[in-house]
Amino acid sequence: MNNKIYIFETTLRDGEQVPGSQLNTIEKVQIARELEKLGVDVIEAGFPISSPGDFKSVIEISKAVKDPIVCALTRAKKEDIDSAVESLKFAKRKRIHTGIGASDIHIKYKFNSTREKILAKGVEAVKYAKKFVEDIEFYAEDAGRADPIFLAKMVEAVIMAGATVVNIPDTTGYCLPDEFGAKIKYLFDNVKNIDRAIISVHCHNDLGLATANTIAGISNGARQVEVTVNGIGERAGNTSLEEIVMILKTHRKLGLETGIQTKQIYKISQKISQMMKMPIQANKAIVGANAFAHSSGIHQHGILKNRENYEIIDPRDVGIDQSSIILTARSGRAALKFRLEKIGFKLDKPEIDLTYQKFLQLADQKKMVDDQDLYFLMK
Ligand code: KIV
Ligand code: ZN
C-alpha cells in the first residue's frame, strides 16, 4: 500500500464554520497561499452555493494557487454541483466534494427518507459531478454512526459511479479509535472496488478523539486525512493538521509520509489564530505557547543536559527557534545560570548560590521571572 498520506486542508471550509471567525475573500486567498507553501495536497476552499462570498472565494483561490487541488463542497444536489463547477473554472487542479448522510439518524430525521433513496441520490450526484470534473470526492456524512453494511454498499456504489476519493467522516466525533479503525478495515475487507479510490478520514473532536481516530483510520488503510490548522472547526473542531503531521514524522516506524514543510507550521498556526480571532490554548500540542516551555527544576536540568530528555520533537522542526526555559519558583540553579548567561552574566558557583536565594524570594512574589527581573537582581 502507498505510504503517502494526502493532506486535505479544510480550514477555509469546515474551519471557517466557527462562529465569529469568518474571513473575507482577501484573507482567504492569503491563507490559501500560505497553505500552498506549507505543502498541503488539497485546499477545500468553500461551499460555493452557500453564499456569494464563498462562491467568490473559491474563484479567487482557484486563480491564486497552482500546486494544490482546489476543492469545492456541495450537497447531493444539481444546483450545488453547478455552482461548484462554475466556481472552480479557473482552478489548475480541481475537485468536487459531494455527498449525503449515511447514518440512519440522518436518513430518517434529516432527510425523512430511506436508505435506498439516499444511496440513489448519492450515486446520481457523483455521476452528475463527473460530467464536469474528473476528480470527485464523495462524503458519507455521519459515517461514524452508520451501519457498516450499508456504508460498504454506499462506498462501493459511489466508486462504481466514478468517485475517486471516498470520505468517511465521524461527523459528530462519536467514535472510539478502535471502533473507527475497525470501520475503515471493514470497508477494505468488504468493498470489492475499494482499490479504485482513496479512502479519506474526516474526524471531529467532540470527545477529544479526532486525532486518535484519524490515526486509527490511517493505520487501517485510509490515505487521505481531512484536517485544519490548530484543529479549528465546528463545535470542538476538526483533527489538527500539525498533530497528524508531527505524529507521522515522530513515529517513523509507521512508514508514512506527508508533503508538509513542517518548518512552516508555527508561522501559519499563528497567522490563522490571529486572522480568525481564535486564541490557541497554551497547552495545545505542537503550537501552544507551552508546547516547548519547561519550568520545573528537574525538567529544566534535564533539558539543559540534553533536549531529548524531555522533548520528543525538535522545536526547530516546526519553526520555533528553541525550547524555552521559564523561570518560576520551581526552577533550579541550572536554569537560572542558563538564563543569566543568555543576557551576559557569567557567574561562578558561589555567586550562583547567592543569587539563587535572592531569585527565589523574587520568584515567590512573581509568577514568572523575566529578563528585566534578572537585570534588577544582578544590580
Ligand atoms: O463533518 C462532516 O461530515 C463534514 C462533511 C460535509 C464532509 O464536514
Ligand atoms: Zn466536518
XYZ file of C-alpha atoms and ligand atoms in Angstrom:
388
model
C 0.000 0.000 0.000
C 1.114 3.543 -0.813
C 2.982 5.278 2.033
C 1.967 8.833 1.148
C -0.715 10.449 3.288
C -2.557 13.183 1.394
C -3.339 16.288 3.409
C -6.803 17.651 2.651
C -6.905 21.030 4.359
C -10.342 22.331 5.297
C -9.583 25.399 7.438
C -11.248 27.570 4.809
C -14.446 25.476 4.785
C -15.064 23.382 7.923
C -12.673 25.564 9.976
C -14.399 28.700 8.869
C -17.742 27.453 10.183
C -16.636 28.596 13.662
C -18.951 31.377 14.876
C -17.226 34.771 14.746
C -14.261 33.528 12.714
C -15.451 34.311 9.213
C -12.870 35.540 6.753
C -13.256 37.759 3.716
C -12.042 36.739 0.278
C -8.726 38.608 0.536
C -7.931 36.916 3.840
C -8.891 33.506 2.454
C -6.611 33.975 -0.542
C -3.737 34.927 1.792
C -4.302 31.779 3.831
C -4.597 29.622 0.696
C -1.180 30.915 -0.459
C 0.313 30.017 2.930
C -1.285 26.567 2.722
C 0.323 26.096 -0.671
C 3.743 26.974 0.828
C 3.029 24.556 3.662
C 2.657 21.811 1.058
C -0.939 20.655 1.502
C -2.308 18.427 -1.264
C -5.890 19.708 -1.336
C -7.411 23.012 -0.223
C -11.130 22.838 0.491
C -11.837 26.413 -0.480
C -15.520 26.710 0.403
C -19.130 25.746 -0.150
C -19.911 27.888 -3.212
C -23.697 27.717 -3.185
C -23.873 28.742 0.470
C -23.204 32.459 -0.168
C -21.908 34.842 -2.846
C -18.863 35.427 -0.621
C -17.991 31.729 -0.548
C -18.515 31.456 -4.306
C -16.160 34.401 -4.910
C -13.560 32.988 -2.530
C -13.435 29.679 -4.412
C -12.950 31.618 -7.674
C -10.130 33.759 -6.262
C -8.388 30.860 -4.509
C -8.549 28.904 -7.772
C -6.734 31.745 -9.508
C -4.203 32.208 -6.699
C -2.749 28.730 -6.198
C -1.273 26.292 -8.680
C 0.050 23.189 -6.919
C -2.721 22.058 -4.554
C -6.020 20.708 -5.806
C -8.777 23.243 -5.120
C -11.916 21.589 -3.826
C -15.474 22.890 -3.501
C -18.131 21.362 -1.248
C -21.680 20.571 -2.364
C -24.713 18.699 -1.156
C -26.002 15.921 -3.400
C -27.947 18.472 -5.456
C -27.572 19.530 -9.064
C -27.731 23.254 -8.274
C -24.922 22.901 -5.699
C -22.790 20.978 -8.181
C -23.438 23.551 -10.941
C -22.328 26.312 -8.623
C -19.192 24.378 -7.627
C -18.322 23.690 -11.281
C -18.633 27.386 -12.095
C -16.593 28.485 -9.070
C -13.761 26.103 -9.964
C -13.447 27.229 -13.565
C -10.000 28.860 -13.017
C -8.550 26.038 -10.916
C -5.490 24.342 -12.411
C -6.358 21.169 -10.496
C -9.928 20.805 -9.236
C -12.128 18.523 -7.171
C -15.811 18.464 -6.276
C -16.679 17.166 -2.815
C -20.255 15.984 -2.819
C -22.145 13.674 -0.529
C -25.082 12.821 1.660
C -25.914 11.403 5.092
C -25.156 7.716 5.637
C -26.412 7.086 9.173
C -29.988 6.056 9.890
C -30.334 9.127 12.115
C -29.530 11.427 9.198
C -31.573 9.399 6.718
C -34.642 9.454 8.933
C -34.511 12.802 10.733
C -32.552 14.982 8.330
C -33.858 13.660 5.020
C -37.050 11.860 6.055
C -36.064 9.250 3.500
C -34.942 5.645 3.123
C -31.531 4.017 2.700
C -32.316 3.056 -0.907
C -33.368 6.568 -1.942
C -30.384 8.183 -0.218
C -27.970 5.780 -1.862
C -29.504 6.521 -5.258
C -29.180 10.277 -4.672
C -25.530 9.892 -3.723
C -24.792 7.893 -6.863
C -26.694 10.358 -9.018
C -24.729 13.290 -7.543
C -21.395 11.601 -8.280
C -22.453 10.770 -11.845
C -23.663 14.322 -12.431
C -20.500 15.942 -10.998
C -18.334 13.550 -13.027
C -19.711 15.055 -16.250
C -17.800 18.262 -15.438
C -14.871 17.320 -13.224
C -12.779 14.156 -13.224
C -11.768 14.206 -9.561
C -14.853 13.594 -7.398
C -14.750 13.062 -3.657
C -17.858 11.616 -2.028
C -18.608 12.130 1.691
C -20.822 9.665 3.543
C -21.889 12.113 6.242
C -22.090 10.739 9.800
C -20.376 7.549 8.663
C -19.108 7.190 12.228
C -22.647 6.258 13.339
C -23.693 4.489 10.140
C -24.399 0.788 9.813
C -21.166 -0.663 8.338
C -23.029 -2.955 5.935
C -24.992 -0.066 4.444
C -21.891 2.135 4.447
C -19.956 -0.505 2.500
C -22.789 -0.693 -0.037
C -22.770 3.077 -0.425
C -18.975 3.262 -0.800
C -18.996 0.543 -3.478
C -21.801 2.243 -5.394
C -20.219 5.691 -5.437
C -16.847 4.294 -6.516
C -18.648 2.491 -9.323
C -20.286 5.807 -10.243
C -16.867 7.472 -10.552
C -15.790 8.733 -7.118
C -12.006 8.982 -6.941
C -11.900 9.633 -3.187
C -14.404 8.492 -0.561
C -14.542 10.429 2.678
C -15.621 8.555 5.821
C -16.443 11.324 8.299
C -17.013 10.918 12.004
C -19.215 13.986 11.734
C -20.282 14.076 15.368
C -16.964 12.966 16.893
C -18.719 9.929 18.365
C -16.425 7.001 17.589
C -13.780 5.388 19.751
C -10.442 4.907 17.963
C -10.639 1.103 17.773
C -14.267 1.295 16.554
C -13.399 3.842 13.882
C -10.325 1.867 12.804
C -12.468 -1.279 12.594
C -14.988 0.575 10.424
C -12.273 1.514 7.932
C -10.907 -2.039 7.977
C -14.415 -3.386 7.372
C -14.631 -1.249 4.237
C -11.264 -2.504 2.972
C -12.366 -6.087 3.598
C -15.838 -5.787 2.100
C -15.873 -3.207 -0.694
C -14.882 -5.004 -3.897
C -13.690 -1.941 -5.835
C -12.053 -0.089 -2.910
C -8.649 -0.147 -4.625
C -10.077 2.221 -7.266
C -10.433 5.107 -4.785
C -8.530 6.769 -1.978
C -10.230 6.425 1.398
C -10.228 9.641 3.393
C -10.977 10.231 7.085
C -12.585 13.375 8.465
C -12.916 13.369 12.244
C -14.495 15.850 14.619
C -13.237 16.396 18.118
C -16.376 16.331 20.290
C -14.820 13.779 22.649
C -11.229 14.904 22.106
C -10.607 11.845 19.896
C -10.266 13.395 16.448
C -6.517 12.871 16.161
C -6.630 9.353 17.646
C -9.474 8.397 15.300
C -7.649 9.800 12.291
C -4.544 7.784 13.172
C -6.732 4.682 13.585
C -8.153 5.377 10.120
C -4.677 5.672 8.598
C -3.499 2.512 10.356
C -6.348 0.654 8.696
C -5.728 1.883 5.181
C -7.024 5.456 4.813
C -4.577 7.520 2.761
C -6.114 10.991 2.961
C -6.725 12.962 6.160
C -9.016 15.969 6.457
C -7.572 18.486 8.859
C -7.489 22.116 9.918
C -4.673 24.246 11.293
C -4.905 24.437 15.104
C -7.807 21.949 14.882
C -10.362 24.721 14.457
C -13.820 23.827 13.194
C -17.461 23.275 14.070
C -18.134 22.781 17.803
C -14.997 21.204 19.336
C -13.235 21.366 15.983
C -11.602 19.051 13.462
C -8.460 16.948 13.519
C -5.497 19.264 13.733
C -3.046 19.277 10.840
C 0.018 19.845 12.983
C -0.766 16.892 15.254
C -1.188 14.383 12.417
C 1.853 15.615 10.510
C 4.109 15.538 13.570
C 2.806 12.150 14.716
C 3.771 10.678 11.352
C 7.150 12.434 11.416
C 7.894 11.400 15.006
C 6.753 7.795 14.598
C 8.820 6.934 11.552
C 8.150 3.248 12.208
C 4.671 3.806 10.713
C 6.479 4.301 7.411
C 4.096 7.057 6.294
C 4.903 10.465 4.869
C 3.232 13.758 4.087
C 4.473 16.512 1.804
C 4.205 19.128 4.562
C 7.068 21.595 5.082
C 6.962 21.257 8.845
C 9.127 24.336 9.478
C 6.184 26.458 8.282
C 3.791 25.059 10.890
C 4.254 27.578 13.695
C 4.057 30.582 11.368
C 0.789 29.510 9.745
C -0.677 28.486 13.091
C -0.062 31.983 14.481
C -1.360 33.651 11.351
C -4.596 31.675 11.322
C -5.134 32.176 15.038
C -4.809 35.940 14.614
C -6.818 36.253 11.418
C -9.658 34.078 12.713
C -9.544 35.543 16.218
C -9.164 32.078 17.706
C -6.562 32.106 20.502
C -4.535 28.908 20.837
C -4.729 27.241 24.236
C -1.303 27.403 25.932
C -1.017 23.630 26.279
C -2.112 22.851 22.699
C 0.127 20.116 21.277
C 2.828 21.344 18.862
C 1.770 25.011 18.587
C 0.652 26.088 22.092
C 2.789 28.642 23.966
C 3.836 25.957 26.468
C 4.463 23.155 23.965
C 8.251 23.649 24.228
C 8.441 25.531 27.550
C 9.994 23.968 30.627
C 9.540 25.375 34.086
C 10.178 22.760 36.748
C 13.735 22.451 38.050
C 14.056 18.736 37.294
C 12.882 19.123 33.698
C 14.981 22.220 33.104
C 18.103 20.487 34.356
C 17.348 17.514 32.091
C 16.666 19.683 29.039
C 19.848 21.705 29.524
C 21.876 18.479 29.615
C 20.168 17.031 26.546
C 16.989 18.337 24.921
C 15.786 14.797 24.212
C 15.419 14.085 27.932
C 12.064 15.878 27.864
C 11.295 16.707 24.236
C 10.253 14.269 21.504
C 10.112 16.963 18.817
C 12.839 19.449 17.981
C 11.020 22.829 18.122
C 13.036 23.947 15.075
C 11.249 21.245 13.055
C 8.009 23.208 13.409
C 9.618 26.614 13.004
C 10.113 27.548 16.653
C 13.683 28.845 17.337
C 14.278 26.958 20.550
C 12.736 25.475 23.666
C 12.161 27.992 26.417
C 13.335 27.803 29.968
C 10.760 29.612 32.075
C 11.931 30.920 35.441
C 9.497 30.337 38.312
C 9.867 29.445 41.988
C 10.066 25.794 40.803
C 13.215 26.449 38.750
C 16.661 25.316 39.861
C 20.157 26.791 39.754
C 20.926 25.284 36.311
C 18.047 27.189 34.726
C 18.954 30.430 36.476
C 22.590 30.107 35.364
C 21.474 29.379 31.778
C 19.155 32.388 31.598
C 21.708 34.726 33.208
C 24.342 33.631 30.699
C 21.921 34.357 27.868
C 21.808 38.000 28.922
C 25.563 38.253 29.537
C 26.158 37.378 33.211
C 28.630 34.555 33.728
C 28.669 33.578 37.412
C 30.787 31.057 39.327
C 29.250 28.568 41.751
C 29.326 30.694 44.965
C 27.861 33.648 43.039
C 25.080 31.485 41.634
C 24.281 30.113 45.103
C 23.951 33.632 46.450
C 21.911 34.916 43.516
C 19.672 31.854 43.631
C 18.451 32.737 47.139
C 17.533 36.258 46.011
C 15.945 34.795 42.881
C 13.716 32.506 44.971
C 12.479 35.431 47.053
C 11.593 37.332 43.904
C 10.047 34.262 42.221
C 7.819 33.674 45.244
C 6.376 37.147 44.737
C 6.077 36.969 40.952
C 4.625 34.158 38.859
C 7.408 34.358 36.289
C 10.822 35.978 36.399
C 11.762 37.646 33.127
C 14.965 39.186 31.746
C 14.118 42.604 33.222
C 13.812 40.999 36.658
C 17.172 39.292 36.177
C 18.887 42.604 35.362
C 17.299 44.061 38.501
C 18.541 41.104 40.546
C 22.081 41.491 39.231
C 22.175 45.192 40.121
O -18.213 16.654 9.225
C -18.657 16.339 8.102
O -19.281 15.293 7.909
C -18.403 17.273 7.019
C -18.817 16.830 5.647
C -19.510 17.910 4.914
C -17.634 16.318 4.918
O -17.835 18.316 7.221
Zn -16.784 18.251 9.160
